């Protein structure tokens, strides 16, 4: 396996007696879009600040491109593009000047790419940054990031303040850099965004990773919704393994099934002559909520 672009091993960050991060393990591979989700205060931004070399870890290790994020921060940043969720810009500079400044800090300036992104994100680069709305400040940061030939993009709530059309442009940009073999570490509250873009997801709660995996792997840990109509009434459904929340619906039945038991349930339904069958896998939001409910319980 190729060297991880980003890796943490038992990463821990304490503020006095308060444990902000505890044994956080992450590994982002080349060409991978990695989702990092959790509620406010879970530890997402603290993790990113450690990765950027802004905070020093209390214990454990964190590396980017195989380099220590604290000792080698300056060299690492030459190949990393970062976008925070609340962008502050120099008020007396124009948007175009800020974009040029950030791009010069990294390798590979691409003028045509910059112009293309300015047009896509629909910003006026000649305006002073003090005149920009929150959404336009976010656009400036995104244009600067995606205009750079970075190897790793660290994005912390990057679409905060963007309208749905601009969110779509952002998603296209992420897929473009992924197809170019770059890696993306994406922290987001928008679960549909993470589900659409990410190859792997980690869920963090109170500074600890509670689940990591691909969407397929995480779905195996929860339930699929099934709606079925059959020629004859379904018998003994409640006794089948992994069945939950059975209720009648029109001419059929609706229920939830543990994903690992789908094959046996399908075999059971077939005995009664299936007329119509719909299976809906859980969304990332349902996975997220089920994990939190299980832990609270």
PDB file of C-alpha atoms in Angstrom:
ATOM      1  CA  UNK A   1       0.000   0.000   0.000  1.00  0.00           C
ATOM      2  CA  UNK A   2       1.191   3.527  -0.803  1.00  0.00           C
ATOM      3  CA  UNK A   3       2.218   5.816   2.022  1.00  0.00           C
ATOM      4  CA  UNK A   4      -0.762   7.570   3.596  1.00  0.00           C
ATOM      5  CA  UNK A   5      -1.125  11.226   2.640  1.00  0.00           C
ATOM      6  CA  UNK A   6      -2.398  12.003   6.140  1.00  0.00           C
ATOM      7  CA  UNK A   7      -2.169   9.819   9.223  1.00  0.00           C
ATOM      8  CA  UNK A   8      -2.753  10.133  12.944  1.00  0.00           C
ATOM      9  CA  UNK A   9      -1.914   7.463  15.510  1.00  0.00           C
ATOM     10  CA  UNK A  10      -3.534   7.686  18.945  1.00  0.00           C
ATOM     11  CA  UNK A  11      -3.690  11.464  18.572  1.00  0.00           C
ATOM     12  CA  UNK A  12      -4.573  13.076  21.906  1.00  0.00           C
ATOM     13  CA  UNK A  13      -4.996  16.741  22.823  1.00  0.00           C
ATOM     14  CA  UNK A  14      -5.643  17.937  26.380  1.00  0.00           C
ATOM     15  CA  UNK A  15      -6.387  21.403  27.694  1.00  0.00           C
ATOM     16  CA  UNK A  16      -5.528  20.968  31.358  1.00  0.00           C
ATOM     17  CA  UNK A  17      -7.976  18.367  32.661  1.00  0.00           C
ATOM     18  CA  UNK A  18     -10.209  18.636  29.593  1.00  0.00           C
ATOM     19  CA  UNK A  19      -9.628  15.954  26.951  1.00  0.00           C
ATOM     20  CA  UNK A  20     -10.398  17.488  23.545  1.00  0.00           C
ATOM     21  CA  UNK A  21      -9.109  14.492  21.538  1.00  0.00           C
ATOM     22  CA  UNK A  22      -8.472  10.948  22.727  1.00  0.00           C
ATOM     23  CA  UNK A  23      -6.629   8.318  20.662  1.00  0.00           C
ATOM     24  CA  UNK A  24      -7.809   9.588  17.272  1.00  0.00           C
ATOM     25  CA  UNK A  25      -6.660   7.321  14.422  1.00  0.00           C
ATOM     26  CA  UNK A  26      -7.093   8.487  10.831  1.00  0.00           C
ATOM     27  CA  UNK A  27      -5.518   7.422   7.554  1.00  0.00           C
ATOM     28  CA  UNK A  28      -6.131   9.193   4.236  1.00  0.00           C
ATOM     29  CA  UNK A  29      -4.771   7.471   1.142  1.00  0.00           C
ATOM     30  CA  UNK A  30      -3.679   9.071  -2.173  1.00  0.00           C
ATOM     31  CA  UNK A  31      -6.691   9.897  -4.350  1.00  0.00           C
ATOM     32  CA  UNK A  32      -9.136   9.432  -1.470  1.00  0.00           C
ATOM     33  CA  UNK A  33     -11.868  11.784  -0.278  1.00  0.00           C
ATOM     34  CA  UNK A  34     -12.171  11.256   3.469  1.00  0.00           C
ATOM     35  CA  UNK A  35     -15.192  12.535   5.386  1.00  0.00           C
ATOM     36  CA  UNK A  36     -14.871  13.671   8.994  1.00  0.00           C
ATOM     37  CA  UNK A  37     -18.232  14.233  10.684  1.00  0.00           C
ATOM     38  CA  UNK A  38     -19.596  14.983  14.120  1.00  0.00           C
ATOM     39  CA  UNK A  39     -21.598  17.672  15.924  1.00  0.00           C
ATOM     40  CA  UNK A  40     -20.221  20.996  17.110  1.00  0.00           C
ATOM     41  CA  UNK A  41     -17.663  20.501  19.856  1.00  0.00           C
ATOM     42  CA  UNK A  42     -16.903  16.896  18.878  1.00  0.00           C
ATOM     43  CA  UNK A  43     -13.255  17.655  18.053  1.00  0.00           C
ATOM     44  CA  UNK A  44     -13.244  18.139  14.280  1.00  0.00           C
ATOM     45  CA  UNK A  45     -11.659  21.595  14.208  1.00  0.00           C
ATOM     46  CA  UNK A  46      -9.211  20.722  16.991  1.00  0.00           C
ATOM     47  CA  UNK A  47      -8.045  17.746  14.915  1.00  0.00           C
ATOM     48  CA  UNK A  48      -7.593  19.957  11.864  1.00  0.00           C
ATOM     49  CA  UNK A  49      -5.651  22.573  13.857  1.00  0.00           C
ATOM     50  CA  UNK A  50      -3.264  19.842  15.009  1.00  0.00           C
ATOM     51  CA  UNK A  51      -2.892  18.650  11.419  1.00  0.00           C
ATOM     52  CA  UNK A  52      -2.094  22.188  10.286  1.00  0.00           C
ATOM     53  CA  UNK A  53       0.556  22.600  12.975  1.00  0.00           C
ATOM     54  CA  UNK A  54      -1.417  25.316  14.773  1.00  0.00           C
ATOM     55  CA  UNK A  55      -1.820  23.180  17.904  1.00  0.00           C
ATOM     56  CA  UNK A  56       0.697  20.716  19.306  1.00  0.00           C
ATOM     57  CA  UNK A  57      -0.620  17.288  20.243  1.00  0.00           C
ATOM     58  CA  UNK A  58      -0.361  16.200  23.862  1.00  0.00           C
ATOM     59  CA  UNK A  59       0.284  12.576  22.903  1.00  0.00           C
ATOM     60  CA  UNK A  60       0.298  10.407  19.806  1.00  0.00           C
ATOM     61  CA  UNK A  61       1.495  11.401  16.352  1.00  0.00           C
ATOM     62  CA  UNK A  62       0.200  13.128  13.242  1.00  0.00           C
ATOM     63  CA  UNK A  63       1.892  13.198   9.854  1.00  0.00           C
ATOM     64  CA  UNK A  64       1.196  14.528   6.363  1.00  0.00           C
ATOM     65  CA  UNK A  65       3.242  13.220   3.416  1.00  0.00           C
ATOM     66  CA  UNK A  66       5.125  11.168   6.030  1.00  0.00           C
ATOM     67  CA  UNK A  67       6.336  14.355   7.780  1.00  0.00           C
ATOM     68  CA  UNK A  68       5.596  15.422  11.343  1.00  0.00           C
ATOM     69  CA  UNK A  69       2.843  18.064  11.244  1.00  0.00           C
ATOM     70  CA  UNK A  70       4.396  20.094  14.077  1.00  0.00           C
ATOM     71  CA  UNK A  71       8.099  19.966  13.173  1.00  0.00           C
ATOM     72  CA  UNK A  72       7.701  20.159   9.399  1.00  0.00           C
ATOM     73  CA  UNK A  73       4.647  22.438   9.131  1.00  0.00           C
ATOM     74  CA  UNK A  74       6.292  24.958   6.786  1.00  0.00           C
ATOM     75  CA  UNK A  75       7.335  22.335   4.227  1.00  0.00           C
ATOM     76  CA  UNK A  76       3.998  20.502   4.483  1.00  0.00           C
ATOM     77  CA  UNK A  77       1.987  23.677   3.833  1.00  0.00           C
ATOM     78  CA  UNK A  78       3.629  24.140   0.435  1.00  0.00           C
ATOM     79  CA  UNK A  79       1.575  21.186  -0.806  1.00  0.00           C
ATOM     80  CA  UNK A  80      -1.585  21.577   1.283  1.00  0.00           C
ATOM     81  CA  UNK A  81      -4.621  23.752   0.497  1.00  0.00           C
ATOM     82  CA  UNK A  82      -6.799  24.660   3.473  1.00  0.00           C
ATOM     83  CA  UNK A  83     -10.271  26.211   3.608  1.00  0.00           C
ATOM     84  CA  UNK A  84     -11.881  27.016   6.996  1.00  0.00           C
ATOM     85  CA  UNK A  85     -15.599  27.360   7.627  1.00  0.00           C
ATOM     86  CA  UNK A  86     -15.385  31.050   8.487  1.00  0.00           C
ATOM     87  CA  UNK A  87     -13.010  32.858   6.174  1.00  0.00           C
ATOM     88  CA  UNK A  88     -11.434  36.168   7.198  1.00  0.00           C
ATOM     89  CA  UNK A  89      -9.713  38.155   4.458  1.00  0.00           C
ATOM     90  CA  UNK A  90      -7.625  41.343   4.307  1.00  0.00           C
ATOM     91  CA  UNK A  91     -10.214  44.086   3.959  1.00  0.00           C
ATOM     92  CA  UNK A  92      -8.102  46.409   1.784  1.00  0.00           C
ATOM     93  CA  UNK A  93      -7.109  43.727  -0.755  1.00  0.00           C
ATOM     94  CA  UNK A  94      -9.306  42.681  -3.651  1.00  0.00           C
ATOM     95  CA  UNK A  95     -10.533  39.122  -3.948  1.00  0.00           C
ATOM     96  CA  UNK A  96      -8.202  38.588  -6.899  1.00  0.00           C
ATOM     97  CA  UNK A  97      -5.191  39.817  -4.925  1.00  0.00           C
ATOM     98  CA  UNK A  98      -6.000  37.444  -2.069  1.00  0.00           C
ATOM     99  CA  UNK A  99      -6.346  34.509  -4.464  1.00  0.00           C
ATOM    100  CA  UNK A 100      -2.977  35.335  -6.075  1.00  0.00           C
ATOM    101  CA  UNK A 101      -1.343  35.638  -2.651  1.00  0.00           C
ATOM    102  CA  UNK A 102      -2.534  32.225  -1.489  1.00  0.00           C
ATOM    103  CA  UNK A 103      -1.684  30.544  -4.781  1.00  0.00           C
ATOM    104  CA  UNK A 104       1.896  31.932  -4.663  1.00  0.00           C
ATOM    105  CA  UNK A 105       2.364  30.286  -1.256  1.00  0.00           C
ATOM    106  CA  UNK A 106       1.940  26.905  -2.906  1.00  0.00           C
ATOM    107  CA  UNK A 107       3.443  25.268  -5.951  1.00  0.00           C
ATOM    108  CA  UNK A 108       2.032  25.361  -9.448  1.00  0.00           C
ATOM    109  CA  UNK A 109       0.153  28.527 -10.359  1.00  0.00           C
ATOM    110  CA  UNK A 110      -2.403  27.856 -13.108  1.00  0.00           C
ATOM    111  CA  UNK A 111      -3.783  31.122 -14.478  1.00  0.00           C
ATOM    112  CA  UNK A 112      -6.389  29.549 -16.763  1.00  0.00           C
ATOM    113  CA  UNK A 113      -7.625  27.340 -13.939  1.00  0.00           C
ATOM    114  CA  UNK A 114      -7.946  30.386 -11.668  1.00  0.00           C
ATOM    115  CA  UNK A 115     -10.003  32.292 -14.250  1.00  0.00           C
ATOM    116  CA  UNK A 116     -12.226  29.261 -14.827  1.00  0.00           C
ATOM    117  CA  UNK A 117     -12.922  28.915 -11.084  1.00  0.00           C
ATOM    118  CA  UNK A 118     -13.627  32.634 -10.637  1.00  0.00           C
ATOM    119  CA  UNK A 119     -16.255  32.305 -13.347  1.00  0.00           C
ATOM    120  CA  UNK A 120     -17.712  29.091 -11.926  1.00  0.00           C
ATOM    121  CA  UNK A 121     -18.018  30.487  -8.407  1.00  0.00           C
ATOM    122  CA  UNK A 122     -19.405  33.750  -9.810  1.00  0.00           C
ATOM    123  CA  UNK A 123     -17.276  36.249  -7.880  1.00  0.00           C
ATOM    124  CA  UNK A 124     -15.993  39.687  -8.852  1.00  0.00           C
ATOM    125  CA  UNK A 125     -12.230  39.560  -8.126  1.00  0.00           C
ATOM    126  CA  UNK A 126     -11.868  43.334  -8.484  1.00  0.00           C
ATOM    127  CA  UNK A 127     -13.948  44.136  -5.379  1.00  0.00           C
ATOM    128  CA  UNK A 128     -12.352  44.835  -2.016  1.00  0.00           C
ATOM    129  CA  UNK A 129     -12.745  41.994   0.458  1.00  0.00           C
ATOM    130  CA  UNK A 130     -14.505  44.260   2.956  1.00  0.00           C
ATOM    131  CA  UNK A 131     -17.466  44.417   0.551  1.00  0.00           C
ATOM    132  CA  UNK A 132     -17.881  40.635   0.333  1.00  0.00           C
ATOM    133  CA  UNK A 133     -20.631  38.680   2.069  1.00  0.00           C
ATOM    134  CA  UNK A 134     -19.757  35.555   4.056  1.00  0.00           C
ATOM    135  CA  UNK A 135     -20.605  33.408   1.049  1.00  0.00           C
ATOM    136  CA  UNK A 136     -18.346  35.422  -1.258  1.00  0.00           C
ATOM    137  CA  UNK A 137     -15.454  35.264   1.229  1.00  0.00           C
ATOM    138  CA  UNK A 138     -15.924  31.505   1.219  1.00  0.00           C
ATOM    139  CA  UNK A 139     -15.834  31.485  -2.574  1.00  0.00           C
ATOM    140  CA  UNK A 140     -12.531  33.398  -2.596  1.00  0.00           C
ATOM    141  CA  UNK A 141     -10.971  30.792  -0.300  1.00  0.00           C
ATOM    142  CA  UNK A 142     -12.288  27.931  -2.423  1.00  0.00           C
ATOM    143  CA  UNK A 143     -11.015  29.476  -5.665  1.00  0.00           C
ATOM    144  CA  UNK A 144      -7.602  29.998  -4.046  1.00  0.00           C
ATOM    145  CA  UNK A 145      -7.527  26.385  -2.834  1.00  0.00           C
ATOM    146  CA  UNK A 146      -8.612  24.737  -6.070  1.00  0.00           C
ATOM    147  CA  UNK A 147      -6.393  27.001  -8.192  1.00  0.00           C
ATOM    148  CA  UNK A 148      -3.396  25.491  -6.416  1.00  0.00           C
ATOM    149  CA  UNK A 149      -1.701  22.291  -7.468  1.00  0.00           C
ATOM    150  CA  UNK A 150      -1.877  20.932  -3.916  1.00  0.00           C
ATOM    151  CA  UNK A 151      -1.509  17.250  -3.078  1.00  0.00           C
ATOM    152  CA  UNK A 152      -3.868  17.419  -0.092  1.00  0.00           C
ATOM    153  CA  UNK A 153      -6.934  19.589   0.468  1.00  0.00           C
ATOM    154  CA  UNK A 154      -8.041  20.069   4.085  1.00  0.00           C
ATOM    155  CA  UNK A 155     -11.558  21.501   4.085  1.00  0.00           C
ATOM    156  CA  UNK A 156     -13.271  22.419   7.366  1.00  0.00           C
ATOM    157  CA  UNK A 157     -16.971  23.150   6.717  1.00  0.00           C
ATOM    158  CA  UNK A 158     -15.977  24.636   3.322  1.00  0.00           C
ATOM    159  CA  UNK A 159     -19.498  25.259   1.977  1.00  0.00           C
ATOM    160  CA  UNK A 160     -20.660  27.304   4.964  1.00  0.00           C
ATOM    161  CA  UNK A 161     -22.621  30.267   3.568  1.00  0.00           C
ATOM    162  CA  UNK A 162     -22.870  28.912   0.015  1.00  0.00           C
ATOM    163  CA  UNK A 163     -26.149  28.512  -1.842  1.00  0.00           C
ATOM    164  CA  UNK A 164     -27.094  25.099  -3.343  1.00  0.00           C
ATOM    165  CA  UNK A 165     -25.804  26.034  -6.810  1.00  0.00           C
ATOM    166  CA  UNK A 166     -22.379  26.916  -5.429  1.00  0.00           C
ATOM    167  CA  UNK A 167     -22.371  23.753  -3.318  1.00  0.00           C
ATOM    168  CA  UNK A 168     -22.753  21.820  -6.564  1.00  0.00           C
ATOM    169  CA  UNK A 169     -19.771  23.689  -8.070  1.00  0.00           C
ATOM    170  CA  UNK A 170     -17.762  22.854  -4.954  1.00  0.00           C
ATOM    171  CA  UNK A 171     -18.626  19.164  -5.276  1.00  0.00           C
ATOM    172  CA  UNK A 172     -17.518  19.186  -8.908  1.00  0.00           C
ATOM    173  CA  UNK A 173     -14.180  20.691  -7.845  1.00  0.00           C
ATOM    174  CA  UNK A 174     -13.654  17.994  -5.223  1.00  0.00           C
ATOM    175  CA  UNK A 175     -14.306  15.253  -7.764  1.00  0.00           C
ATOM    176  CA  UNK A 176     -11.919  16.907 -10.237  1.00  0.00           C
ATOM    177  CA  UNK A 177      -9.008  16.944  -7.771  1.00  0.00           C
ATOM    178  CA  UNK A 178      -9.836  13.382  -6.725  1.00  0.00           C
ATOM    179  CA  UNK A 179      -9.712  12.252 -10.370  1.00  0.00           C
ATOM    180  CA  UNK A 180      -6.322  13.965 -10.602  1.00  0.00           C
ATOM    181  CA  UNK A 181      -5.056  11.681  -7.818  1.00  0.00           C
ATOM    182  CA  UNK A 182      -5.186  14.292  -5.047  1.00  0.00           C
ATOM    183  CA  UNK A 183      -6.511  13.625  -1.543  1.00  0.00           C
ATOM    184  CA  UNK A 184      -9.256  15.527   0.290  1.00  0.00           C
ATOM    185  CA  UNK A 185      -9.947  15.607   4.024  1.00  0.00           C
ATOM    186  CA  UNK A 186     -13.476  16.998   4.357  1.00  0.00           C
ATOM    187  CA  UNK A 187     -15.111  18.037   7.607  1.00  0.00           C
ATOM    188  CA  UNK A 188     -18.776  18.852   7.021  1.00  0.00           C
ATOM    189  CA  UNK A 189     -22.165  19.184   8.679  1.00  0.00           C
ATOM    190  CA  UNK A 190     -23.897  18.511   5.354  1.00  0.00           C
ATOM    191  CA  UNK A 191     -24.268  14.755   5.481  1.00  0.00           C
ATOM    192  CA  UNK A 192     -25.582  14.445   1.907  1.00  0.00           C
ATOM    193  CA  UNK A 193     -22.407  16.208   0.760  1.00  0.00           C
ATOM    194  CA  UNK A 194     -20.219  13.724   2.618  1.00  0.00           C
ATOM    195  CA  UNK A 195     -22.269  10.780   1.355  1.00  0.00           C
ATOM    196  CA  UNK A 196     -22.001  11.954  -2.243  1.00  0.00           C
ATOM    197  CA  UNK A 197     -18.279  12.728  -2.216  1.00  0.00           C
ATOM    198  CA  UNK A 198     -16.469  10.572   0.307  1.00  0.00           C
ATOM    199  CA  UNK A 199     -14.815   7.184  -0.120  1.00  0.00           C
ATOM    200  CA  UNK A 200     -14.466   6.732   3.624  1.00  0.00           C
ATOM    201  CA  UNK A 201     -16.024   8.369   6.678  1.00  0.00           C
ATOM    202  CA  UNK A 202     -15.030   8.730  10.333  1.00  0.00           C
ATOM    203  CA  UNK A 203     -17.587   9.763  12.938  1.00  0.00           C
ATOM    204  CA  UNK A 204     -16.183  11.613  15.967  1.00  0.00           C
ATOM    205  CA  UNK A 205     -17.970  12.154  19.266  1.00  0.00           C
ATOM    206  CA  UNK A 206     -16.575  13.920  22.334  1.00  0.00           C
ATOM    207  CA  UNK A 207     -13.055  13.726  20.928  1.00  0.00           C
ATOM    208  CA  UNK A 208     -13.151  10.008  20.115  1.00  0.00           C
ATOM    209  CA  UNK A 209     -13.634   8.207  16.809  1.00  0.00           C
ATOM    210  CA  UNK A 210     -16.711   6.018  17.243  1.00  0.00           C
ATOM    211  CA  UNK A 211     -16.873   4.543  13.731  1.00  0.00           C
ATOM    212  CA  UNK A 212     -14.792   4.475  10.559  1.00  0.00           C
ATOM    213  CA  UNK A 213     -15.441   2.825   7.230  1.00  0.00           C
ATOM    214  CA  UNK A 214     -16.723   3.114   3.684  1.00  0.00           C
ATOM    215  CA  UNK A 215     -20.416   3.809   3.224  1.00  0.00           C
ATOM    216  CA  UNK A 216     -20.930   0.132   2.356  1.00  0.00           C
ATOM    217  CA  UNK A 217     -19.141  -0.967   5.520  1.00  0.00           C
ATOM    218  CA  UNK A 218     -21.069   1.419   7.738  1.00  0.00           C
ATOM    219  CA  UNK A 219     -24.400   0.386   6.250  1.00  0.00           C
ATOM    220  CA  UNK A 220     -23.774  -3.184   7.318  1.00  0.00           C
ATOM    221  CA  UNK A 221     -23.989  -1.918  10.894  1.00  0.00           C
ATOM    222  CA  UNK A 222     -27.535  -0.613  10.602  1.00  0.00           C
ATOM    223  CA  UNK A 223     -30.940  -1.325   9.076  1.00  0.00           C
ATOM    224  CA  UNK A 224     -32.425  -1.253   5.595  1.00  0.00           C
ATOM    225  CA  UNK A 225     -36.023  -0.163   5.019  1.00  0.00           C
ATOM    226  CA  UNK A 226     -38.115  -2.713   3.084  1.00  0.00           C
ATOM    227  CA  UNK A 227     -41.560  -2.279   1.491  1.00  0.00           C
ATOM    228  CA  UNK A 228     -43.115  -5.475   0.120  1.00  0.00           C
ATOM    229  CA  UNK A 229     -46.348  -6.595  -1.544  1.00  0.00           C
ATOM    230  CA  UNK A 230     -46.969 -10.342  -1.903  1.00  0.00           C
ATOM    231  CA  UNK A 231     -49.568 -12.630  -3.463  1.00  0.00           C
ATOM    232  CA  UNK A 232     -50.391 -14.177  -0.066  1.00  0.00           C
ATOM    233  CA  UNK A 233     -50.203 -12.744   3.452  1.00  0.00           C
ATOM    234  CA  UNK A 234     -46.708 -12.965   4.888  1.00  0.00           C
ATOM    235  CA  UNK A 235     -46.567 -15.342   7.832  1.00  0.00           C
ATOM    236  CA  UNK A 236     -44.109 -15.409  10.745  1.00  0.00           C
ATOM    237  CA  UNK A 237     -42.346 -12.245   9.603  1.00  0.00           C
ATOM    238  CA  UNK A 238     -41.879 -10.991  13.159  1.00  0.00           C
ATOM    239  CA  UNK A 239     -40.075 -14.227  14.012  1.00  0.00           C
ATOM    240  CA  UNK A 240     -37.506 -13.831  11.227  1.00  0.00           C
ATOM    241  CA  UNK A 241     -34.055 -12.702  12.439  1.00  0.00           C
ATOM    242  CA  UNK A 242     -33.221  -9.007  12.249  1.00  0.00           C
ATOM    243  CA  UNK A 243     -36.788  -7.723  11.643  1.00  0.00           C
ATOM    244  CA  UNK A 244     -37.978  -4.495  13.309  1.00  0.00           C
ATOM    245  CA  UNK A 245     -40.876  -2.011  13.203  1.00  0.00           C
ATOM    246  CA  UNK A 246     -43.370  -4.030  11.122  1.00  0.00           C
ATOM    247  CA  UNK A 247     -46.433  -2.096   9.932  1.00  0.00           C
ATOM    248  CA  UNK A 248     -49.078  -2.538   7.248  1.00  0.00           C
ATOM    249  CA  UNK A 249     -49.046  -0.244   4.221  1.00  0.00           C
ATOM    250  CA  UNK A 250     -51.739  -0.309   1.492  1.00  0.00           C
ATOM    251  CA  UNK A 251     -51.597  -3.846   0.077  1.00  0.00           C
ATOM    252  CA  UNK A 252     -48.341  -4.806   1.689  1.00  0.00           C
ATOM    253  CA  UNK A 253     -46.047  -4.438   4.648  1.00  0.00           C
ATOM    254  CA  UNK A 254     -43.209  -2.104   5.587  1.00  0.00           C
ATOM    255  CA  UNK A 255     -40.437  -3.040   7.998  1.00  0.00           C
ATOM    256  CA  UNK A 256     -36.779  -2.514   8.856  1.00  0.00           C
ATOM    257  CA  UNK A 257     -34.210  -5.272   8.655  1.00  0.00           C
ATOM    258  CA  UNK A 258     -30.643  -5.525   9.907  1.00  0.00           C
ATOM    259  CA  UNK A 259     -28.584  -5.265   6.736  1.00  0.00           C
ATOM    260  CA  UNK A 260     -26.707  -8.491   7.427  1.00  0.00           C
ATOM    261  CA  UNK A 261     -30.029 -10.408   7.455  1.00  0.00           C
ATOM    262  CA  UNK A 262     -31.354  -9.202   4.071  1.00  0.00           C
ATOM    263  CA  UNK A 263     -30.626 -12.488   2.250  1.00  0.00           C
ATOM    264  CA  UNK A 264     -32.569 -14.614   4.728  1.00  0.00           C
ATOM    265  CA  UNK A 265     -35.494 -12.155   4.757  1.00  0.00           C
ATOM    266  CA  UNK A 266     -35.667 -12.139   0.937  1.00  0.00           C
ATOM    267  CA  UNK A 267     -35.772 -15.941   0.976  1.00  0.00           C
ATOM    268  CA  UNK A 268     -38.640 -15.796   3.473  1.00  0.00           C
ATOM    269  CA  UNK A 269     -40.639 -13.269   1.399  1.00  0.00           C
ATOM    270  CA  UNK A 270     -40.210 -15.324  -1.782  1.00  0.00           C
ATOM    271  CA  UNK A 271     -42.348 -18.091  -0.258  1.00  0.00           C
ATOM    272  CA  UNK A 272     -45.377 -15.796  -0.429  1.00  0.00           C
ATOM    273  CA  UNK A 273     -44.975 -14.642  -4.042  1.00  0.00           C
ATOM    274  CA  UNK A 274     -43.394 -11.214  -4.282  1.00  0.00           C
ATOM    275  CA  UNK A 275     -45.358  -8.721  -6.383  1.00  0.00           C
ATOM    276  CA  UNK A 276     -43.487  -5.565  -5.472  1.00  0.00           C
ATOM    277  CA  UNK A 277     -40.356  -5.006  -3.435  1.00  0.00           C
ATOM    278  CA  UNK A 278     -38.455  -1.830  -2.528  1.00  0.00           C
ATOM    279  CA  UNK A 279     -35.297  -1.780  -0.409  1.00  0.00           C
ATOM    280  CA  UNK A 280     -33.880   1.545   0.739  1.00  0.00           C
ATOM    281  CA  UNK A 281     -30.389   1.560   2.260  1.00  0.00           C
ATOM    282  CA  UNK A 282     -29.829   3.879   5.224  1.00  0.00           C
ATOM    283  CA  UNK A 283     -28.564   7.373   4.493  1.00  0.00           C
ATOM    284  CA  UNK A 284     -25.470   8.742   6.162  1.00  0.00           C
ATOM    285  CA  UNK A 285     -27.751  10.882   8.329  1.00  0.00           C
ATOM    286  CA  UNK A 286     -29.550   7.752   9.570  1.00  0.00           C
ATOM    287  CA  UNK A 287     -26.219   6.046  10.204  1.00  0.00           C
ATOM    288  CA  UNK A 288     -24.961   9.083  12.069  1.00  0.00           C
ATOM    289  CA  UNK A 289     -28.063   9.355  14.242  1.00  0.00           C
ATOM    290  CA  UNK A 290     -28.197   5.614  14.947  1.00  0.00           C
ATOM    291  CA  UNK A 291     -24.602   5.653  16.191  1.00  0.00           C
ATOM    292  CA  UNK A 292     -25.279   8.585  18.481  1.00  0.00           C
ATOM    293  CA  UNK A 293     -28.509   7.075  19.806  1.00  0.00           C
ATOM    294  CA  UNK A 294     -26.785   3.757  20.490  1.00  0.00           C
ATOM    295  CA  UNK A 295     -24.003   5.452  22.423  1.00  0.00           C
ATOM    296  CA  UNK A 296     -26.396   7.645  24.401  1.00  0.00           C
ATOM    297  CA  UNK A 297     -28.420   4.564  25.247  1.00  0.00           C
TER     298      UNK A 297
END
